[in-house]
Amino acid sequence: MSAPVAESQAAIAAGSQSFAAAAKLMPAGIREDTVMLYAWCRHADDVVDGQELGSTPVAQGDPAERLARLKAETLEALHGSGPISPPFAALRAVARRHDFPDRWPLDLIDGFAMDVAGRDYRTLNDTLDYSYHVAGVVGVMMARVMGVRDPAVLDRACDLGLAFQLTNIARDVIDDARIGRIYLPGDWVEEAGAKVEGDIPSPELYAVILRLLDAAEPYYASAFAGLPALPMRCAWSIAAAARIYRAIGTRIRRGGPEAYQARIGTSGAAKAGLALRALGDAGVSRVRARAMPRDGLWTRPRA
């Protein structure tokens, strides 16, 4: 095992249990590349936020300076040949092996720039634009690693990233608000007469959260339609990840506002059960493959 792979696996095991669980289902070569890609994405997010593995503060200084340094190091990874740190070495290996356009990694960094700038999200389209930049484009890059070249299938991969991010926003709405970040569409919040504050969502805010979870559902469904284009074990892994993330939304729906009294997630046993059910999803998608239009869905920018 190469050093970038080993260090990436260690980072993912510590920073994202859900992704680590899904990645185990992938075939070896693809698994290593997806883990390296995810490790760079996690590192890039942490650099901008001044954190390690999503929680521990490690950096000080101007976020804009960290963002500029991240972009410079990313471009060096994509085009240079000199020594670079492990996360960027991982990106270099994966991007060159799978012929990434520069736009994809840079789109992710542009998403982090939205956080640094404190962007105001007035509409669902604004929230979806942000979701593309921090998650949808990750789905696109992951799909390329899995061998996808068809732009229509890459759109489905983007849709899964959008669904994941909308679910994340719904889950983290209280924690995000504490650090001054509100990703819910502002017009929805105002229409509901809600305020994003407190430790538990008010009935008005909870209604907005449920509306966002409803908005994620067409993107989950669209992503499912893309499974037949993936190798079987990759389809299983992606279906497992989708079930694990959707389970977060289910817990929010069933638990009501009080669900926010503790971290909302799924246990290891629950993840295992969802992964088994996902095997059926992957198989059924091949037997009952059907065309599903994406009419009305937000669509990623094309180069």
JSON list of N, CA, C and O in Angstrom, two decimals, residues 8-43:
[
{"chain": "A", "resi": 8, "resn": "SER", "atom": "N", "xyz": [-4.45, 8.37, 3.63]},
{"chain": "A", "resi": 8, "resn": "SER", "atom": "CA", "xyz": [-5.83, 8.72, 3.32]},
{"chain": "A", "resi": 8, "resn": "SER", "atom": "C", "xyz": [-6.81, 7.82, 4.05]},
{"chain": "A", "resi": 8, "resn": "SER", "atom": "O", "xyz": [-7.82, 8.28, 4.59]},
{"chain": "A", "resi": 9, "resn": "GLN", "atom": "N", "xyz": [-6.51, 6.53, 4.11]},
{"chain": "A", "resi": 9, "resn": "GLN", "atom": "CA", "xyz": [-7.39, 5.61, 4.82]},
{"chain": "A", "resi": 9, "resn": "GLN", "atom": "C", "xyz": [-7.46, 5.95, 6.30]},
{"chain": "A", "resi": 9, "resn": "GLN", "atom": "O", "xyz": [-8.54, 5.89, 6.91]},
{"chain": "A", "resi": 10, "resn": "ALA", "atom": "N", "xyz": [-6.34, 6.31, 6.88]},
{"chain": "A", "resi": 10, "resn": "ALA", "atom": "CA", "xyz": [-6.33, 6.68, 8.30]},
{"chain": "A", "resi": 10, "resn": "ALA", "atom": "C", "xyz": [-7.16, 7.93, 8.54]},
{"chain": "A", "resi": 10, "resn": "ALA", "atom": "O", "xyz": [-7.92, 8.03, 9.52]},
{"chain": "A", "resi": 11, "resn": "ALA", "atom": "N", "xyz": [-7.07, 8.90, 7.64]},
{"chain": "A", "resi": 11, "resn": "ALA", "atom": "CA", "xyz": [-7.82, 10.14, 7.79]},
{"chain": "A", "resi": 11, "resn": "ALA", "atom": "C", "xyz": [-9.32, 9.89, 7.67]},
{"chain": "A", "resi": 11, "resn": "ALA", "atom": "O", "xyz": [-10.12, 10.44, 8.44]},
{"chain": "A", "resi": 12, "resn": "ILE", "atom": "N", "xyz": [-9.71, 9.05, 6.73]},
{"chain": "A", "resi": 12, "resn": "ILE", "atom": "CA", "xyz": [-11.14, 8.79, 6.54]},
{"chain": "A", "resi": 12, "resn": "ILE", "atom": "C", "xyz": [-11.70, 7.99, 7.70]},
{"chain": "A", "resi": 12, "resn": "ILE", "atom": "O", "xyz": [-12.82, 8.24, 8.17]},
{"chain": "A", "resi": 13, "resn": "ALA", "atom": "N", "xyz": [-10.95, 7.02, 8.19]},
{"chain": "A", "resi": 13, "resn": "ALA", "atom": "CA", "xyz": [-11.42, 6.23, 9.33]},
{"chain": "A", "resi": 13, "resn": "ALA", "atom": "C", "xyz": [-11.69, 7.12, 10.54]},
{"chain": "A", "resi": 13, "resn": "ALA", "atom": "O", "xyz": [-12.63, 6.87, 11.31]},
{"chain": "A", "resi": 14, "resn": "ALA", "atom": "N", "xyz": [-10.88, 8.15, 10.70]},
{"chain": "A", "resi": 14, "resn": "ALA", "atom": "CA", "xyz": [-11.05, 9.05, 11.84]},
{"chain": "A", "resi": 14, "resn": "ALA", "atom": "C", "xyz": [-12.09, 10.13, 11.59]},
{"chain": "A", "resi": 14, "resn": "ALA", "atom": "O", "xyz": [-12.76, 10.58, 12.52]},
{"chain": "A", "resi": 15, "resn": "GLY", "atom": "N", "xyz": [-12.27, 10.51, 10.32]},
{"chain": "A", "resi": 15, "resn": "GLY", "atom": "CA", "xyz": [-13.10, 11.68, 10.04]},
{"chain": "A", "resi": 15, "resn": "GLY", "atom": "C", "xyz": [-14.47, 11.42, 9.46]},
{"chain": "A", "resi": 15, "resn": "GLY", "atom": "O", "xyz": [-15.34, 12.29, 9.52]},
{"chain": "A", "resi": 16, "resn": "SER", "atom": "N", "xyz": [-14.72, 10.25, 8.88]},
{"chain": "A", "resi": 16, "resn": "SER", "atom": "CA", "xyz": [-16.01, 10.00, 8.24]},
{"chain": "A", "resi": 16, "resn": "SER", "atom": "C", "xyz": [-16.35, 8.52, 8.30]},
{"chain": "A", "resi": 16, "resn": "SER", "atom": "O", "xyz": [-16.00, 7.75, 7.41]},
{"chain": "A", "resi": 17, "resn": "GLN", "atom": "N", "xyz": [-17.04, 8.12, 9.34]},
{"chain": "A", "resi": 17, "resn": "GLN", "atom": "CA", "xyz": [-17.39, 6.71, 9.50]},
{"chain": "A", "resi": 17, "resn": "GLN", "atom": "C", "xyz": [-18.36, 6.25, 8.41]},
{"chain": "A", "resi": 17, "resn": "GLN", "atom": "O", "xyz": [-18.28, 5.11, 7.96]},
{"chain": "A", "resi": 18, "resn": "SER", "atom": "N", "xyz": [-19.28, 7.13, 8.00]},
{"chain": "A", "resi": 18, "resn": "SER", "atom": "CA", "xyz": [-20.25, 6.75, 6.97]},
{"chain": "A", "resi": 18, "resn": "SER", "atom": "C", "xyz": [-19.56, 6.46, 5.65]},
{"chain": "A", "resi": 18, "resn": "SER", "atom": "O", "xyz": [-19.83, 5.45, 5.00]},
{"chain": "A", "resi": 19, "resn": "PHE", "atom": "N", "xyz": [-18.63, 7.34, 5.25]},
{"chain": "A", "resi": 19, "resn": "PHE", "atom": "CA", "xyz": [-17.92, 7.11, 4.00]},
{"chain": "A", "resi": 19, "resn": "PHE", "atom": "C", "xyz": [-17.03, 5.88, 4.10]},
{"chain": "A", "resi": 19, "resn": "PHE", "atom": "O", "xyz": [-16.95, 5.08, 3.17]},
{"chain": "A", "resi": 20, "resn": "ALA", "atom": "N", "xyz": [-16.35, 5.72, 5.24]},
{"chain": "A", "resi": 20, "resn": "ALA", "atom": "CA", "xyz": [-15.48, 4.56, 5.41]},
{"chain": "A", "resi": 20, "resn": "ALA", "atom": "C", "xyz": [-16.25, 3.27, 5.28]},
{"chain": "A", "resi": 20, "resn": "ALA", "atom": "O", "xyz": [-15.78, 2.29, 4.67]},
{"chain": "A", "resi": 21, "resn": "ALA", "atom": "N", "xyz": [-17.47, 3.23, 5.83]},
{"chain": "A", "resi": 21, "resn": "ALA", "atom": "CA", "xyz": [-18.29, 2.02, 5.75]},
{"chain": "A", "resi": 21, "resn": "ALA", "atom": "C", "xyz": [-18.68, 1.72, 4.31]},
{"chain": "A", "resi": 21, "resn": "ALA", "atom": "O", "xyz": [-18.61, 0.57, 3.85]},
{"chain": "A", "resi": 22, "resn": "ALA", "atom": "N", "xyz": [-19.09, 2.75, 3.56]},
{"chain": "A", "resi": 22, "resn": "ALA", "atom": "CA", "xyz": [-19.50, 2.54, 2.17]},
{"chain": "A", "resi": 22, "resn": "ALA", "atom": "C", "xyz": [-18.31, 2.17, 1.30]},
{"chain": "A", "resi": 22, "resn": "ALA", "atom": "O", "xyz": [-18.43, 1.33, 0.40]},
{"chain": "A", "resi": 23, "resn": "ALA", "atom": "N", "xyz": [-17.14, 2.77, 1.55]},
{"chain": "A", "resi": 23, "resn": "ALA", "atom": "CA", "xyz": [-15.97, 2.51, 0.72]},
{"chain": "A", "resi": 23, "resn": "ALA", "atom": "C", "xyz": [-15.51, 1.07, 0.80]},
{"chain": "A", "resi": 23, "resn": "ALA", "atom": "O", "xyz": [-14.94, 0.53, -0.16]},
{"chain": "A", "resi": 24, "resn": "LYS", "atom": "N", "xyz": [-15.76, 0.42, 1.93]},
{"chain": "A", "resi": 24, "resn": "LYS", "atom": "CA", "xyz": [-15.33, -0.98, 2.08]},
{"chain": "A", "resi": 24, "resn": "LYS", "atom": "C", "xyz": [-16.00, -1.90, 1.07]},
{"chain": "A", "resi": 24, "resn": "LYS", "atom": "O", "xyz": [-15.51, -3.00, 0.82]},
{"chain": "A", "resi": 25, "resn": "LEU", "atom": "N", "xyz": [-17.11, -1.48, 0.51]},
{"chain": "A", "resi": 25, "resn": "LEU", "atom": "CA", "xyz": [-17.85, -2.32, -0.43]},
{"chain": "A", "resi": 25, "resn": "LEU", "atom": "C", "xyz": [-17.29, -2.25, -1.84]},
{"chain": "A", "resi": 25, "resn": "LEU", "atom": "O", "xyz": [-17.64, -3.05, -2.69]},
{"chain": "A", "resi": 26, "resn": "MET", "atom": "N", "xyz": [-16.41, -1.29, -2.11]},
{"chain": "A", "resi": 26, "resn": "MET", "atom": "CA", "xyz": [-15.90, -1.08, -3.47]},
{"chain": "A", "resi": 26, "resn": "MET", "atom": "C", "xyz": [-14.78, -2.07, -3.80]},
{"chain": "A", "resi": 26, "resn": "MET", "atom": "O", "xyz": [-14.08, -2.56, -2.91]},
{"chain": "A", "resi": 27, "resn": "PRO", "atom": "N", "xyz": [-14.58, -2.35, -5.08]},
{"chain": "A", "resi": 27, "resn": "PRO", "atom": "CA", "xyz": [-13.41, -3.15, -5.48]},
{"chain": "A", "resi": 27, "resn": "PRO", "atom": "C", "xyz": [-12.12, -2.42, -5.14]},
{"chain": "A", "resi": 27, "resn": "PRO", "atom": "O", "xyz": [-12.09, -1.18, -5.10]},
{"chain": "A", "resi": 28, "resn": "ALA", "atom": "N", "xyz": [-11.05, -3.15, -4.92]},
{"chain": "A", "resi": 28, "resn": "ALA", "atom": "CA", "xyz": [-9.83, -2.61, -4.33]},
{"chain": "A", "resi": 28, "resn": "ALA", "atom": "C", "xyz": [-9.28, -1.36, -5.02]},
{"chain": "A", "resi": 28, "resn": "ALA", "atom": "O", "xyz": [-9.07, -0.34, -4.39]},
{"chain": "A", "resi": 29, "resn": "GLY", "atom": "N", "xyz": [-9.04, -1.42, -6.32]},
{"chain": "A", "resi": 29, "resn": "GLY", "atom": "CA", "xyz": [-8.41, -0.29, -7.00]},
{"chain": "A", "resi": 29, "resn": "GLY", "atom": "C", "xyz": [-9.25, 0.97, -6.93]},
{"chain": "A", "resi": 29, "resn": "GLY", "atom": "O", "xyz": [-8.75, 2.06, -6.65]},
{"chain": "A", "resi": 30, "resn": "ILE", "atom": "N", "xyz": [-10.54, 0.82, -7.16]},
{"chain": "A", "resi": 30, "resn": "ILE", "atom": "CA", "xyz": [-11.44, 1.97, -7.10]},
{"chain": "A", "resi": 30, "resn": "ILE", "atom": "C", "xyz": [-11.56, 2.46, -5.67]},
{"chain": "A", "resi": 30, "resn": "ILE", "atom": "O", "xyz": [-11.60, 3.68, -5.43]},
{"chain": "A", "resi": 31, "resn": "ARG", "atom": "N", "xyz": [-11.59, 1.55, -4.72]},
{"chain": "A", "resi": 31, "resn": "ARG", "atom": "CA", "xyz": [-11.70, 1.95, -3.31]},
{"chain": "A", "resi": 31, "resn": "ARG", "atom": "C", "xyz": [-10.53, 2.84, -2.91]},
{"chain": "A", "resi": 31, "resn": "ARG", "atom": "O", "xyz": [-10.71, 3.86, -2.25]},
{"chain": "A", "resi": 32, "resn": "GLU", "atom": "N", "xyz": [-9.32, 2.47, -3.29]},
{"chain": "A", "resi": 32, "resn": "GLU", "atom": "CA", "xyz": [-8.15, 3.26, -2.91]},
{"chain": "A", "resi": 32, "resn": "GLU", "atom": "C", "xyz": [-8.22, 4.66, -3.51]},
{"chain": "A", "resi": 32, "resn": "GLU", "atom": "O", "xyz": [-7.91, 5.66, -2.84]},
{"chain": "A", "resi": 33, "resn": "ASP", "atom": "N", "xyz": [-8.65, 4.76, -4.78]},
{"chain": "A", "resi": 33, "resn": "ASP", "atom": "CA", "xyz": [-8.71, 6.08, -5.41]},
{"chain": "A", "resi": 33, "resn": "ASP", "atom": "C", "xyz": [-9.82, 6.94, -4.80]},
{"chain": "A", "resi": 33, "resn": "ASP", "atom": "O", "xyz": [-9.65, 8.15, -4.63]},
{"chain": "A", "resi": 34, "resn": "THR", "atom": "N", "xyz": [-10.96, 6.35, -4.49]},
{"chain": "A", "resi": 34, "resn": "THR", "atom": "CA", "xyz": [-12.03, 7.14, -3.89]},
{"chain": "A", "resi": 34, "resn": "THR", "atom": "C", "xyz": [-11.65, 7.59, -2.49]},
{"chain": "A", "resi": 34, "resn": "THR", "atom": "O", "xyz": [-11.96, 8.72, -2.08]},
{"chain": "A", "resi": 35, "resn": "VAL", "atom": "N", "xyz": [-10.94, 6.75, -1.76]},
{"chain": "A", "resi": 35, "resn": "VAL", "atom": "CA", "xyz": [-10.48, 7.13, -0.42]},
{"chain": "A", "resi": 35, "resn": "VAL", "atom": "C", "xyz": [-9.48, 8.28, -0.51]},
{"chain": "A", "resi": 35, "resn": "VAL", "atom": "O", "xyz": [-9.54, 9.24, 0.27]},
{"chain": "A", "resi": 36, "resn": "MET", "atom": "N", "xyz": [-8.56, 8.22, -1.47]},
{"chain": "A", "resi": 36, "resn": "MET", "atom": "CA", "xyz": [-7.59, 9.31, -1.62]},
{"chain": "A", "resi": 36, "resn": "MET", "atom": "C", "xyz": [-8.28, 10.61, -2.02]},
{"chain": "A", "resi": 36, "resn": "MET", "atom": "O", "xyz": [-7.96, 11.68, -1.50]},
{"chain": "A", "resi": 37, "resn": "LEU", "atom": "N", "xyz": [-9.25, 10.52, -2.93]},
{"chain": "A", "resi": 37, "resn": "LEU", "atom": "CA", "xyz": [-9.97, 11.72, -3.33]},
{"chain": "A", "resi": 37, "resn": "LEU", "atom": "C", "xyz": [-10.73, 12.31, -2.15]},
{"chain": "A", "resi": 37, "resn": "LEU", "atom": "O", "xyz": [-10.68, 13.52, -1.91]},
{"chain": "A", "resi": 38, "resn": "TYR", "atom": "N", "xyz": [-11.42, 11.45, -1.41]},
{"chain": "A", "resi": 38, "resn": "TYR", "atom": "CA", "xyz": [-12.19, 11.95, -0.27]},
{"chain": "A", "resi": 38, "resn": "TYR", "atom": "C", "xyz": [-11.28, 12.56, 0.78]},
{"chain": "A", "resi": 38, "resn": "TYR", "atom": "O", "xyz": [-11.62, 13.57, 1.41]},
{"chain": "A", "resi": 39, "resn": "ALA", "atom": "N", "xyz": [-10.11, 11.98, 0.97]},
{"chain": "A", "resi": 39, "resn": "ALA", "atom": "CA", "xyz": [-9.16, 12.51, 1.96]},
{"chain": "A", "resi": 39, "resn": "ALA", "atom": "C", "xyz": [-8.71, 13.91, 1.58]},
{"chain": "A", "resi": 39, "resn": "ALA", "atom": "O", "xyz": [-8.59, 14.79, 2.44]},
{"chain": "A", "resi": 40, "resn": "TRP", "atom": "N", "xyz": [-8.47, 14.15, 0.28]},
{"chain": "A", "resi": 40, "resn": "TRP", "atom": "CA", "xyz": [-8.11, 15.51, -0.13]},
{"chain": "A", "resi": 40, "resn": "TRP", "atom": "C", "xyz": [-9.28, 16.47, 0.10]},
{"chain": "A", "resi": 40, "resn": "TRP", "atom": "O", "xyz": [-9.08, 17.59, 0.60]},
{"chain": "A", "resi": 41, "resn": "CYS", "atom": "N", "xyz": [-10.50, 16.04, -0.25]},
{"chain": "A", "resi": 41, "resn": "CYS", "atom": "CA", "xyz": [-11.67, 16.90, -0.04]},
{"chain": "A", "resi": 41, "resn": "CYS", "atom": "C", "xyz": [-11.83, 17.24, 1.45]},
{"chain": "A", "resi": 41, "resn": "CYS", "atom": "O", "xyz": [-12.09, 18.39, 1.81]},
{"chain": "A", "resi": 42, "resn": "ARG", "atom": "N", "xyz": [-11.64, 16.24, 2.32]},
{"chain": "A", "resi": 42, "resn": "ARG", "atom": "CA", "xyz": [-11.76, 16.47, 3.76]},
{"chain": "A", "resi": 42, "resn": "ARG", "atom": "C", "xyz": [-10.67, 17.44, 4.24]},
{"chain": "A", "resi": 42, "resn": "ARG", "atom": "O", "xyz": [-10.93, 18.35, 5.02]},
{"chain": "A", "resi": 43, "resn": "HIS", "atom": "N", "xyz": [-9.45, 17.22, 3.73]},
{"chain": "A", "resi": 43, "resn": "HIS", "atom": "CA", "xyz": [-8.35, 18.09, 4.11]},
{"chain": "A", "resi": 43, "resn": "HIS", "atom": "C", "xyz": [-8.61, 19.53, 3.66]},
{"chain": "A", "resi": 43, "resn": "HIS", "atom": "O", "xyz": [-8.38, 20.48, 4.42]}
]
